[in-house]
Each structure stands twice: as structure tokens, then as C-alpha cells.
Amino acid sequence: MRLLKSALGLALAATGGTVAAAQPALADTAGLPHAVGGFAAPTTRVNAKTPSMRAMDVLPDSASLVTNLPPVGDQGQISSCVAWTIAHSIMGYYAKRDGGTGAPYAPLYLYMRSVAKGGAPNAGLNPAATLQEATANGVDTQDDYVQGIYGYQTAPTAAEIANAANYKLSGWTTLWTGDRQGDKAKAAIKTAIAAGSPVAIGIPVFKDFMYLRGDTLYNTLTGASLGGHMITAYAYDADGIWIRNQWGTGWGASGDAHLSWSFVTTDVQAAYTVGGVKTPEKAVVPAPAVTSLSVVRGPVAGGTQVVVNGANLASATAVTFGGVAAKFTKAEANGVTTLTATAPAHAKGIVDVTVTNATGISALNALAKYTYVPAAPAVTKLSASSSSTAGGDVITVTGTDFTEASVVKLGAAAVAGFKVVAPTTLTFPVPAGLAAGGYDVTVTTPYGTSTAVPAGRLTLVAPPAPTVSALSVNSGSTIAPTTVTVTGTGFGSLKAVTAGGVAVPFTRLSDTQLTVTMPIHAAGKVTLKLTNAGGSFEATALPFTYVAPAVPTVATLSPNAGGTKISTTVTLTGANLGGATKVTVNGAVVSFTKISDTQLKIVLPPHAAGAATVQVTTPGGTSAAAAAATFTYKV
């Protein structure tokens, strides 16, 4: 057995007897794109204490463990974030860094072993209990866990539980529990990461976090909580920490996000580190199992691509159909391996599909049956030899063996809305948007695809290019979208609309009218360009003008003076304040509340004696450093 552990010597956190600080009220979570509530915040407070370090005396300004972090996963609509953080991210990190075997490990296995009976998929996990489960009993490998990442309806089997015992945590440490831990939390998390230990942190999720995009520093500290969530902190810098979430790569910055230190010191409700993982010197790989086939029948000539799902497929050395070897490839997505096999030629009938690895051969079962069938379809005639690229014409296809047609194509493009009228006849509507030219019509059934023939070739002819004769409005703001009604011709087959070279959304009202939404843009003129199946038209004679908002001004501060040792609430009056995004005092950002377009409430912090300039920033610019905007600090 190999023992893998961190170089970090973490001192045990001091435990207090108080109950953790009250959390924000829960908001309505209906219709959210990701599952929240998977992290059950501890109710006993453990005060943060800076861990001791053996590796260094001075913390670096920044540190990152991203090199050894496993790829971003996707927990889907299962409240399994705690299990994903522990099993996938942190155990996977140590396995990759130190050469541990068996990774990736199965988050759903750890979730199902830790969740309350009957609680899946919505119930969350207690992080301490989950860490203890991974330490005491281990986590199954993802390759062995036949339930995959979303199959919560099926409990772990005895064989999976036995295999999990080979892959355990070597230990874990609570850095703190309870929010508002302040600078001690910052020091603790920096120390852990600098010494090579990623940190599992539990947070409340506010609505804007749910829809986070890009790598903008996240700094929200208030609002209604959508539920608790656990993520992996793997890096830090002067501004905050970098975390890896398990909501897929479409969230945040390809699955990661940058959280501010103020968020960490105020809102992080718990933090844990792991000492490492214990794995065998060589991964334990049971015999494979086949649980489903993407295609269950095909032609006797073979050639059908069949995706094989199951367990322990990463080590597959052979796939057979009725005892005949098949060529296959392996693919891994979200930690789950599938095999894509090419069915070999075989006599008509039902056969068993098996997978072999070094340990053995998959057991025969009803889910691993494949049926060989004869005769692919054939196309012999079309009702018309040409049609418009604008689409809409209905073409009748004559041929043979259309009864179980599953796909009709024009060239490489699948056609929607086809209908099988008889075994020798089907119809389909010509789709809009294809380029002018010749297209072979082919028909696919479970038994194969028809061969392209001259009698099945359809020629598409482009309609005239569009024109533009009027815009309902020809100007708009630089900071808000503007809806414009466009009048012209040739809109029936419209493919795209751009403004200044940038694609804009549009809604077609008729062949002569549509609405477009002009996006936020810098001040100046842009022209619309419309493209349909027949070509493009740029409305250079009808430009759209973007007008920038006015620069804000400060007229009065009330009061305009205050003490040097206390915070002072000031009413700021001026103009063009409605879009305020920032208020500064001598360049330092201060908090503010928007009252109206002419008034803000600001809070000025303690400051050394003397005059300080208050400035407001909006999308229109920054107010001038005028005398009316001066606040005097007095002793």
C-alpha cells in the first residue's frame, strides 16, 4: 500500500463552544441551473488558527496548485458538491501529484455512502462525516462505479464497497467552522495552499454566484442564500483565492472563479484540508461490466458504431460481438470511460457483446445484446430536382425499405420533419439556410444508409439578397440595448444580422419587417448588415448612432465635514448619478447607496485630518475634483 500525504504540518484548530453565526435567509431555488444545498454547514464553531508550517518560514505573495488539480467536472442536479470536492478534486489532486493509483475517484459513490437514507438527490452532506467515510472506508474508482456520475437511483454494490477500501484518505484537518473568521481564515488558507494542500471550503451561494461568468473578482457579501455549497480552493494572490467548482466548464472561468479575501474572511463557513490518500502500488481493476449499448441492432455487413457503457472499461483490451472481435476506441468524459466499437460482420440474429480486460470478461446480460439485421434503404427518385435555399418546399422520395427511417439528409445536413408514408415513400420539407448547390438525398434506418445516386440529387437555388429601406429609430444609448424595427425586403430567409460587424439578435416579423436588439456599444455610428440565403446587404445610408451618457457632477456634500476617528454618513447631491458604479475619497473606494439620479448616500471611513476629494464614477465618466466635492476631516 502506498501512502501519499501533504508536506503540510497542520496544527489542530482551536475549538470553541459557540454556535456558528446565523446564516442568510434561504431564497427560492426553483429553476436554478445548478444544484445547491449540498453543503450542510456545521453548527459548532471552530475558531480559525494559522497552521504550523514545516516547508517555509515566510508565505509567498501568491501560490497555486492548479498543475495537479483534476479537470472540472459537472455534478448536475445532484446535491453532491461535498463528495465532488473531496473525492474528485482533492483526492484526485494527491493521486496526480504523488503518483497514486485508481484516480479519478467516484463522487457519486461517496455521496451515496454519506447521504441520509432516501435523501438523494436533493439532500446535502455533513463534510466532517463525509471526510470520515472517505478515511475509514474509502472511495470507489470512477472506472469501477457502474452507476457513473448521475445514477443515484442505484445504491453502491457490495463489490464496489469492497473495491473502495483500496482508496482512502490518510487523514483530514478542520481549519475552521463558522463564518466571519477574519484575517485568521486568510492566514490559514494561504498557509495550507502555500504548503501544497488544497482546501475544501463551504460557502453560502448568492444568486449572482450561480450565474458567474469569466474571471472577475467575486466580492458579494450579502443577500439571500440559495443554499450551502462546497468547492476547492487551490490558489491565492493579493486579491483573494482561486477555486474550482464542479458545475461544468460553462460556469465562471471554465469552471474556476476568483473569490475576494473579504468574501473568504466574512462568508466562508468551513474549511478542511486532507493529509493525502492511501492507494495500492498498482490499481485494483475488477473484471469489466457492460450496462448498455447506444445502438442495439445493425446490418449484417457490420460497420455500425456502438457506444458501450459499463464499468472498468478504461483497461479494456478486447470487445466482441457474438465472439467476433470488434475494433474499438476509448473516450473519457467527466471521469467516465466509454468504448466506441465498430460492429463486425455477422450472420443475422441476436448476439452477446462482451468486454475483456486483464482481470476477466464481462458477464452476459440482457443489456449487452446486439441484433444483426439485413438490407439498408435505397433512394430511386425525387418528386423535384430543384428547390429554393429559403426552404419550405416538400419533396417526395421514392425508394425501398423506408419503414424504419431514422434520418434523412441533404448532403451532410439532417432534415427535420420528414414523414414515412409507405415502405417505398417518404416526404421531407426543404430546410432554410443551406447554401446554393447540389445535395444528395440519403435515408438512414437502423439497417444502414442509402447510397447517393444521381436520381436522388436535389439542387438548391438562392433567392435575392435582402434590402433595408427604414429604421424605426436611428440612435440609442451606449450603456443600454435599443430595440429597432427594420423595414426592407428578403427577410423570409434571413440568416444573420450584424451591427458594426458584431452579430445582434433579431426577430423576423414578416418577409419585409424584423426587430433587432442593438447591444451596448461605444459612442459613434454603426451600420446594419443583413445576410440571407441569397447574399448580404449593408445599410450604409441608414447608420445607427450611439450616444454616450453625461458625465456625473457633484454639487453638495451634507455634511461636508466630520471627525477623523469615526465613519460619517454623507448625502451627496449632484447630477447624472443614477448609473453610479463607484465612489472614491482621495482615490479610495467607499460604500454607497443610490437614492436617485441626483442623490447618493455615502459612508466616509475614518481618515487623517484635512481635505478629501469625493468623486463619483458612472458609465459616462468620473466627476471632477471640484471644491463642492471636498469633505474636511477635523480632529
XYZ file of C-alpha atoms in Angstrom:
635
model
C 0.000 0.000 0.000
C 1.300 3.436 -0.946
C 0.736 6.327 1.482
C 0.530 9.733 -0.164
C 0.298 12.807 2.024
C 0.870 16.528 2.103
C 4.086 18.147 3.282
C 1.980 20.479 5.381
C 2.049 20.024 9.118
C -1.271 21.494 10.145
C -1.864 22.327 13.774
C -5.305 21.335 15.030
C -7.725 24.266 15.049
C -8.865 25.566 18.410
C -12.451 24.585 19.086
C -14.926 26.967 20.668
C -18.246 26.072 22.198
C -20.348 28.687 20.442
C -22.883 28.037 17.714
C -21.854 29.271 14.269
C -23.110 32.700 13.193
C -26.637 32.850 11.777
C -26.766 32.334 8.020
C -28.716 34.415 5.462
C -32.345 33.504 4.851
C -32.794 30.947 2.078
C -34.086 32.227 -1.263
C -36.364 30.390 -3.695
C -34.206 27.874 -5.615
C -36.758 26.798 -8.251
C -35.448 26.762 -11.804
C -31.772 27.256 -10.938
C -29.210 25.896 -13.434
C -27.157 24.052 -10.789
C -27.871 22.107 -7.617
C -27.219 23.967 -4.360
C -27.712 22.941 -0.744
C -25.211 20.093 -0.948
C -23.053 21.511 1.868
C -24.572 21.304 5.363
C -22.816 23.998 7.384
C -21.560 22.802 10.810
C -23.425 24.218 13.818
C -20.459 24.208 16.204
C -17.912 26.972 15.749
C -14.201 26.152 15.468
C -12.061 29.268 15.509
C -9.532 29.590 12.707
C -5.929 29.176 13.702
C -2.926 29.567 11.436
C -1.480 26.074 10.797
C 2.164 25.472 11.536
C 4.444 25.026 8.514
C 7.441 22.842 8.056
C 8.111 23.768 4.447
C 8.705 27.552 4.727
C 9.036 30.456 7.156
C 7.590 33.237 5.032
C 4.445 32.893 2.912
C 4.881 33.759 -0.778
C 2.749 36.578 -2.220
C 0.913 34.025 -4.344
C 0.741 30.254 -4.747
C -1.128 27.818 -6.995
C -1.713 24.054 -7.046
C -3.550 24.055 -10.387
C -0.949 21.878 -12.153
C -2.020 18.754 -10.282
C -5.710 19.562 -9.976
C -8.080 17.174 -11.832
C -10.268 18.589 -14.642
C -13.504 20.431 -13.889
C -16.469 18.069 -13.529
C -20.231 18.581 -13.511
C -22.308 17.401 -10.560
C -25.537 18.024 -12.493
C -28.731 18.415 -10.447
C -27.463 16.272 -7.578
C -26.510 17.902 -4.259
C -23.148 16.133 -4.282
C -20.741 19.105 -4.135
C -19.104 17.891 -0.897
C -18.379 14.483 -2.436
C -17.112 16.055 -5.684
C -14.765 18.322 -3.741
C -13.353 15.535 -1.574
C -13.310 12.572 -3.976
C -12.776 14.161 -7.372
C -10.816 17.348 -6.673
C -8.763 16.776 -3.529
C -8.200 13.003 -3.626
C -7.579 13.356 -7.369
C -5.048 16.127 -6.683
C -2.958 13.965 -4.348
C -3.161 10.960 -6.662
C -1.927 13.019 -9.597
C 0.755 14.844 -7.626
C 2.191 11.806 -5.874
C 1.502 9.009 -8.370
C -1.437 7.414 -6.582
C -3.420 4.742 -8.389
C -7.110 4.440 -9.236
C -7.956 8.085 -9.997
C -10.372 9.514 -10.915
C -12.459 8.537 -7.897
C -16.262 8.401 -7.937
C -18.015 11.398 -6.309
C -21.453 9.787 -6.568
C -20.183 6.738 -4.673
C -19.014 8.908 -1.754
C -22.273 10.871 -1.883
C -24.426 7.715 -1.760
C -22.350 6.299 1.103
C -22.675 9.532 3.095
C -26.171 10.900 2.354
C -29.086 10.216 4.686
C -31.170 7.205 3.643
C -33.650 8.254 0.967
C -32.083 11.729 0.754
C -30.631 11.535 -2.765
C -30.542 13.552 -4.955
C -31.544 16.686 -3.008
C -30.128 16.159 0.489
C -26.706 17.602 1.262
C -23.772 16.151 3.192
C -22.073 16.871 6.501
C -18.452 17.499 5.450
C -16.871 16.021 8.589
C -18.913 12.822 8.293
C -18.083 12.579 4.595
C -14.360 13.050 5.235
C -14.554 10.376 7.911
C -16.307 7.987 5.486
C -13.534 8.503 2.907
C -10.903 7.983 5.602
C -12.443 4.900 7.191
C -13.958 3.114 4.188
C -12.508 4.760 1.092
C -13.956 5.795 -2.277
C -14.573 3.566 -5.298
C -12.778 4.371 -8.543
C -14.882 6.104 -11.189
C -13.999 3.373 -13.664
C -15.400 0.686 -11.351
C -18.509 2.617 -10.264
C -21.060 1.389 -12.792
C -23.646 3.969 -11.663
C -21.460 6.676 -13.236
C -21.902 10.245 -12.002
C -25.692 10.658 -12.038
C -27.123 7.184 -11.314
C -28.246 7.921 -7.757
C -31.246 5.564 -8.081
C -28.921 2.561 -7.595
C -27.048 2.148 -4.295
C -23.380 1.087 -4.203
C -22.965 -2.680 -4.502
C -21.040 -4.913 -2.138
C -18.304 -5.307 -4.773
C -17.990 -1.544 -5.169
C -17.807 -1.066 -1.405
C -15.061 -3.680 -1.231
C -13.088 -2.022 -4.019
C -13.434 1.383 -2.349
C -11.458 0.118 0.636
C -8.342 0.248 -1.547
C -8.502 4.058 -1.892
C -8.712 6.002 1.364
C -7.831 9.369 2.816
C -4.853 9.209 5.134
C -6.443 11.832 7.397
C -8.015 15.282 7.445
C -7.996 18.506 9.469
C -10.626 21.117 10.259
C -9.147 24.597 9.667
C -12.297 26.321 10.937
C -16.082 26.183 11.066
C -18.371 29.193 11.308
C -18.261 32.324 9.176
C -16.677 35.755 9.870
C -13.301 34.315 10.861
C -11.430 37.399 9.623
C -7.703 37.537 8.905
C -7.106 34.230 10.702
C -9.062 32.473 7.980
C -6.981 34.258 5.359
C -3.745 33.189 7.037
C -4.928 29.599 7.449
C -5.945 29.143 3.832
C -2.789 30.816 2.477
C -0.613 28.643 4.697
C -2.297 25.443 3.550
C -2.104 26.226 -0.171
C 1.485 27.503 0.057
C 2.471 24.209 1.654
C 0.794 22.128 -1.072
C -2.634 21.361 0.371
C -5.811 22.371 -1.495
C -8.623 23.408 0.865
C -12.254 22.257 0.818
C -14.393 25.281 1.706
C -18.124 25.567 2.367
C -19.926 28.757 1.332
C -23.415 30.249 1.056
C -24.423 30.682 -2.591
C -25.926 34.032 -3.571
C -27.795 34.363 -6.865
C -25.025 36.185 -8.748
C -22.577 33.392 -7.875
C -24.934 30.922 -9.571
C -24.578 32.794 -12.872
C -20.904 33.789 -12.564
C -19.006 34.127 -15.849
C -15.363 34.981 -16.549
C -12.593 35.686 -14.042
C -13.868 38.921 -12.469
C -13.048 39.076 -8.735
C -16.163 37.917 -6.833
C -16.913 40.105 -3.805
C -20.613 39.697 -2.914
C -21.107 39.653 0.869
C -24.851 39.982 1.359
C -28.144 38.678 0.012
C -30.477 35.748 0.344
C -28.655 32.413 0.353
C -29.712 29.807 -2.207
C -28.105 27.103 -0.040
C -24.726 25.808 1.071
C -22.087 24.705 -1.433
C -18.588 23.191 -1.233
C -15.717 23.977 -3.591
C -11.926 23.540 -3.746
C -9.550 26.446 -3.050
C -6.316 25.783 -4.945
C -4.530 29.132 -5.305
C -4.267 32.616 -3.802
C -2.901 36.047 -4.682
C -3.132 39.568 -3.277
C -6.812 39.872 -4.204
C -8.169 36.548 -2.954
C -8.356 32.838 -3.711
C -8.945 30.802 -6.860
C -11.483 27.996 -6.530
C -12.522 25.058 -8.699
C -16.239 24.384 -8.870
C -17.984 21.293 -10.246
C -20.698 22.968 -12.350
C -19.047 22.291 -15.695
C -16.729 24.472 -17.768
C -19.546 26.826 -18.813
C -19.602 28.366 -15.322
C -17.128 31.027 -14.181
C -13.776 30.982 -15.960
C -14.016 27.481 -17.482
C -15.210 26.105 -14.139
C -12.961 28.192 -11.866
C -13.535 31.523 -10.110
C -11.626 34.236 -8.228
C -13.094 34.982 -4.757
C -12.059 38.098 -2.834
C -10.381 37.940 0.563
C -13.326 39.857 2.014
C -15.640 37.039 0.890
C -13.306 34.440 2.425
C -12.920 36.210 5.769
C -16.644 37.021 6.028
C -18.709 34.300 4.362
C -16.730 31.040 4.170
C -18.482 28.798 6.690
C -15.990 25.941 6.969
C -12.591 24.846 5.682
C -10.824 21.475 5.686
C -7.542 20.020 4.451
C -6.634 16.421 3.649
C -3.376 14.795 4.609
C -3.168 12.652 1.459
C -4.509 9.390 0.021
C -3.572 5.766 0.569
C -3.687 3.595 -2.561
C -2.256 0.268 -3.687
C 1.038 0.302 -5.573
C -0.953 -0.939 -8.558
C -4.632 -0.126 -9.098
C -7.081 -2.927 -8.347
C -9.071 -3.446 -11.561
C -12.057 -5.850 -11.389
C -13.426 -7.545 -14.481
C -15.440 -5.232 -16.782
C -19.227 -4.995 -16.901
C -21.487 -3.887 -19.771
C -24.623 -1.981 -18.722
C -25.913 -0.580 -22.024
C -25.270 -0.193 -25.748
C -26.051 3.029 -27.630
C -27.223 1.008 -30.634
C -28.750 -2.446 -30.230
C -29.044 -3.531 -33.857
C -27.381 -3.018 -37.234
C -26.771 -4.561 -40.665
C -25.250 -7.984 -41.104
C -22.468 -6.326 -43.108
C -21.300 -4.631 -39.914
C -19.852 -1.128 -39.647
C -22.288 0.296 -37.077
C -20.670 2.465 -34.382
C -21.803 1.228 -30.964
C -21.042 3.077 -27.703
C -20.506 0.555 -24.893
C -21.257 1.787 -21.347
C -20.347 -0.003 -18.145
C -17.643 -0.390 -15.508
C -13.880 -0.994 -15.639
C -13.752 -0.119 -19.312
C -10.601 2.012 -19.155
C -8.480 -1.152 -19.081
C -10.426 -2.927 -21.865
C -8.286 -4.986 -24.225
C -10.990 -6.536 -26.427
C -14.643 -6.149 -27.463
C -16.517 -8.975 -29.187
C -19.924 -9.296 -30.923
C -21.063 -12.899 -30.811
C -17.467 -13.988 -30.321
C -16.180 -11.917 -33.273
C -13.562 -9.289 -32.360
C -14.527 -5.660 -32.977
C -12.319 -2.611 -33.412
C -12.904 -0.065 -30.648
C -11.719 3.242 -29.194
C -11.886 4.648 -25.657
C -13.269 8.032 -24.593
C -13.409 9.644 -21.153
C -15.877 12.390 -20.159
C -16.350 13.743 -16.626
C -14.245 10.821 -15.371
C -16.410 8.119 -17.014
C -14.897 5.886 -19.723
C -16.936 4.602 -22.664
C -15.933 2.389 -25.583
C -16.981 3.023 -29.185
C -16.899 -0.266 -31.066
C -17.404 -0.913 -34.775
C -19.725 -3.890 -35.109
C -18.060 -6.582 -37.247
C -19.905 -8.504 -39.985
C -22.040 -11.338 -38.611
C -24.937 -13.581 -39.547
C -28.478 -12.359 -38.835
C -29.623 -12.790 -35.216
C -29.073 -11.712 -31.598
C -25.540 -11.896 -30.179
C -23.795 -11.084 -26.885
C -21.428 -8.131 -26.639
C -18.544 -8.707 -24.221
C -15.578 -6.673 -22.994
C -12.286 -8.173 -21.822
C -9.541 -6.750 -19.611
C -6.584 -8.329 -17.812
C -8.840 -9.498 -14.966
C -11.559 -11.208 -16.959
C -14.544 -10.981 -19.322
C -17.822 -9.131 -18.689
C -20.764 -11.298 -17.659
C -23.517 -11.956 -20.222
C -26.713 -9.980 -19.597
C -29.830 -8.740 -21.367
C -28.431 -5.194 -21.608
C -25.471 -6.374 -23.686
C -27.414 -7.907 -26.601
C -26.996 -6.770 -30.226
C -29.260 -7.753 -33.131
C -27.928 -8.145 -36.688
C -30.465 -7.248 -39.385
C -30.294 -7.104 -43.204
C -30.885 -4.553 -46.016
C -30.067 -0.862 -45.988
C -32.571 1.532 -47.645
C -32.212 2.798 -51.251
C -33.327 6.063 -52.970
C -34.536 5.794 -56.611
C -36.418 9.062 -57.358
C -37.248 12.602 -56.141
C -40.502 14.476 -56.943
C -38.472 17.587 -57.893
C -34.868 18.106 -58.904
C -34.529 21.703 -57.597
C -35.769 23.950 -54.772
C -35.075 27.302 -53.050
C -32.426 27.786 -50.344
C -35.160 29.718 -48.478
C -36.712 26.324 -47.681
C -40.325 25.248 -47.309
C -40.871 23.082 -50.392
C -41.977 19.482 -49.665
C -40.056 16.804 -51.580
C -41.357 13.240 -52.068
C -38.689 10.499 -52.064
C -39.306 7.119 -53.726
C -37.203 4.047 -52.920
C -37.131 0.892 -50.784
C -37.002 -0.104 -47.107
C -38.029 3.264 -45.653
C -40.257 1.817 -42.889
C -37.824 2.421 -40.009
C -36.152 5.554 -41.385
C -34.446 7.463 -38.589
C -32.534 10.158 -40.511
C -32.996 11.915 -43.838
C -30.094 14.091 -45.016
C -29.383 16.671 -47.681
C -25.661 16.191 -48.108
C -24.308 16.255 -44.543
C -27.296 18.166 -43.103
C -30.004 16.217 -41.264
C -33.553 17.210 -42.270
C -36.191 17.743 -39.575
C -39.868 16.906 -40.061
C -39.663 14.038 -42.553
C -42.569 11.579 -42.714
C -42.600 7.932 -43.818
C -45.722 7.489 -45.983
C -45.107 3.883 -47.042
C -42.202 1.399 -47.145
C -41.337 2.894 -50.566
C -42.229 6.562 -49.995
C -41.332 9.402 -47.627
C -41.593 13.208 -47.687
C -39.493 15.973 -46.177
C -39.576 19.806 -46.075
C -36.531 21.527 -47.556
C -34.804 23.331 -44.650
C -33.873 27.006 -44.864
C -30.270 28.135 -44.595
C -28.362 25.691 -46.783
C -26.022 27.171 -49.387
C -26.936 27.053 -53.063
C -25.699 23.918 -54.830
C -26.352 20.223 -55.328
C -27.196 17.881 -52.423
C -27.527 14.089 -52.339
C -30.642 12.888 -50.513
C -29.886 9.886 -48.308
C -32.065 7.863 -45.932
C -30.824 6.067 -42.810
C -32.570 3.228 -40.961
C -31.269 1.005 -38.172
C -30.006 -1.194 -41.003
C -27.801 1.348 -42.789
C -27.736 4.427 -45.032
C -28.756 4.578 -48.692
C -26.057 5.113 -51.325
C -26.012 8.522 -53.050
C -27.329 8.252 -56.640
C -27.921 10.828 -59.458
C -31.695 10.299 -59.213
C -31.537 11.395 -55.574
C -29.705 14.708 -56.134
C -31.535 17.965 -55.230
C -30.243 21.364 -56.459
C -30.874 24.384 -54.205
C -31.109 27.846 -55.809
C -30.551 31.046 -53.789
C -33.277 33.777 -53.553
C -32.453 37.515 -53.979
C -30.283 39.257 -51.341
C -32.112 41.381 -48.687
C -32.516 45.193 -48.710
C -33.136 47.789 -45.960
C -35.330 50.885 -46.519
C -36.007 52.236 -42.989
C -35.150 52.031 -39.269
C -37.798 52.866 -36.644
C -35.127 54.644 -34.534
C -31.642 55.627 -35.648
C -29.951 56.324 -32.306
C -29.617 54.881 -28.804
C -27.628 54.862 -25.576
C -24.112 53.479 -25.275
C -24.994 51.792 -21.957
C -28.299 50.015 -22.682
C -29.662 47.872 -25.533
C -32.039 49.529 -28.034
C -34.805 47.731 -29.949
C -35.087 48.809 -33.596
C -37.706 47.811 -36.180
C -36.130 47.324 -39.616
C -38.147 47.569 -42.825
C -36.962 46.157 -46.147
C -37.198 43.040 -48.329
C -35.906 39.476 -48.409
C -36.256 38.822 -44.669
C -38.022 35.455 -45.110
C -34.730 33.554 -45.407
C -32.666 35.836 -43.171
C -29.668 34.076 -41.585
C -27.801 36.785 -39.673
C -27.782 40.459 -38.724
C -24.660 42.356 -37.644
C -24.172 45.890 -36.323
C -20.712 47.288 -36.881
C -19.509 43.756 -37.643
C -20.921 42.263 -34.413
C -23.785 39.736 -34.507
C -27.021 41.038 -32.941
C -30.208 39.137 -32.016
C -33.207 39.620 -34.299
C -36.844 38.536 -34.589
C -38.399 38.173 -38.048
C -41.914 39.665 -38.153
C -42.513 39.112 -41.879
C -40.656 38.965 -45.169
C -40.409 42.792 -45.054
C -40.007 43.597 -41.363
C -37.956 42.483 -38.367
C -36.794 43.756 -34.965
C -33.161 43.839 -33.859
C -31.666 44.485 -30.435
C -28.742 46.893 -30.700
C -26.216 45.895 -27.981
C -24.258 48.191 -25.699
C -21.566 49.923 -27.766
C -19.131 52.807 -27.724
C -20.342 56.221 -28.934
C -20.409 56.647 -32.707
C -22.092 55.304 -35.815
C -22.529 51.670 -36.900
C -24.318 50.144 -39.880
C -26.571 47.118 -40.063
C -25.647 44.258 -42.378
C -28.265 41.620 -43.225
C -27.493 38.222 -44.742
C -29.920 35.707 -46.208
C -29.546 32.659 -48.423
C -29.125 34.948 -51.434
C -26.392 37.233 -50.116
C -25.750 40.279 -47.898
C -26.798 43.957 -47.792
C -25.157 46.681 -45.675
C -27.391 49.682 -44.878
C -24.658 52.333 -45.134
C -27.229 55.041 -45.938
C -29.093 54.369 -42.669
C -26.490 54.376 -39.861
C -27.392 53.874 -36.193
C -25.776 56.394 -33.830
C -24.722 55.505 -30.244
C -24.856 58.453 -27.806
C -22.817 58.360 -24.567
C -24.435 59.297 -21.212
C -23.481 62.534 -19.477
C -20.525 62.741 -17.053
C -21.659 62.889 -13.366
C -21.204 66.053 -11.269
C -21.100 66.669 -7.501
C -22.926 69.794 -6.288
C -23.027 69.381 -2.486
C -21.961 67.156 0.384
C -24.110 67.187 3.512
C -22.423 67.315 5.922
C -19.154 68.359 4.301
C -17.014 67.828 7.392
C -16.579 65.187 10.072
C -14.297 63.600 12.618
C -11.093 61.754 11.832
C -11.827 58.717 14.022
C -15.401 57.856 13.096
C -17.323 56.949 9.959
C -19.580 59.730 8.643
C -22.729 59.207 6.573
C -22.942 61.903 3.904
C -25.696 62.847 1.441
C -24.108 63.592 -1.945
C -26.202 65.722 -4.324
C -25.401 66.273 -7.979
C -26.409 65.258 -11.490
C -26.236 62.104 -13.644
C -25.710 59.856 -10.612
C -28.223 57.110 -11.488
C -25.631 54.866 -13.126
C -23.038 55.219 -10.352
C -20.677 52.266 -10.154
C -18.038 53.599 -7.770
C -17.496 56.373 -5.225
C -13.973 57.279 -4.047
C -12.493 59.561 -1.408
C -8.977 60.633 -2.358
C -8.958 57.607 -4.668
C -10.050 55.055 -2.033
C -13.316 53.226 -2.798
C -16.132 53.725 -0.232
C -19.569 52.149 0.114
C -22.631 53.987 -1.214
C -26.398 53.658 -1.649
C -28.164 55.022 -4.706
C -31.146 57.238 -3.772
C -31.972 58.794 -7.150
C -30.350 60.143 -10.283
C -29.360 63.242 -8.278
C -28.537 61.853 -4.838
C -26.352 59.182 -3.179
C -25.757 58.147 0.439
C -22.065 57.503 1.093
C -20.176 56.355 4.185
C -16.804 58.048 4.700
C -14.419 55.990 6.856
C -12.054 57.450 9.468
C -9.232 59.419 7.893
C -6.367 61.710 8.755
C -7.223 65.375 9.266
C -7.504 67.518 6.152
C -9.447 67.939 2.951
C -10.522 64.885 0.930
C -11.966 64.872 -2.576
C -15.125 62.823 -3.255
C -15.607 61.584 -6.836
C -18.367 59.524 -8.478
C -17.837 57.178 -11.426
C -20.605 56.155 -13.867
C -20.514 54.691 -17.361
C -20.406 58.327 -18.504
C -17.123 59.057 -16.710
C -15.823 60.365 -13.349
C -16.926 63.606 -11.694
C -14.419 66.448 -11.434
C -12.421 67.082 -8.259
C -14.280 70.329 -7.558
C -14.479 72.411 -4.377
C -18.102 71.332 -3.870
C -16.881 67.746 -3.699
C -14.453 68.360 -0.805
C -15.010 66.771 2.620
C -12.947 68.084 5.519
C -11.752 65.740 8.283
C -11.387 67.580 11.594
C -9.718 66.453 14.802
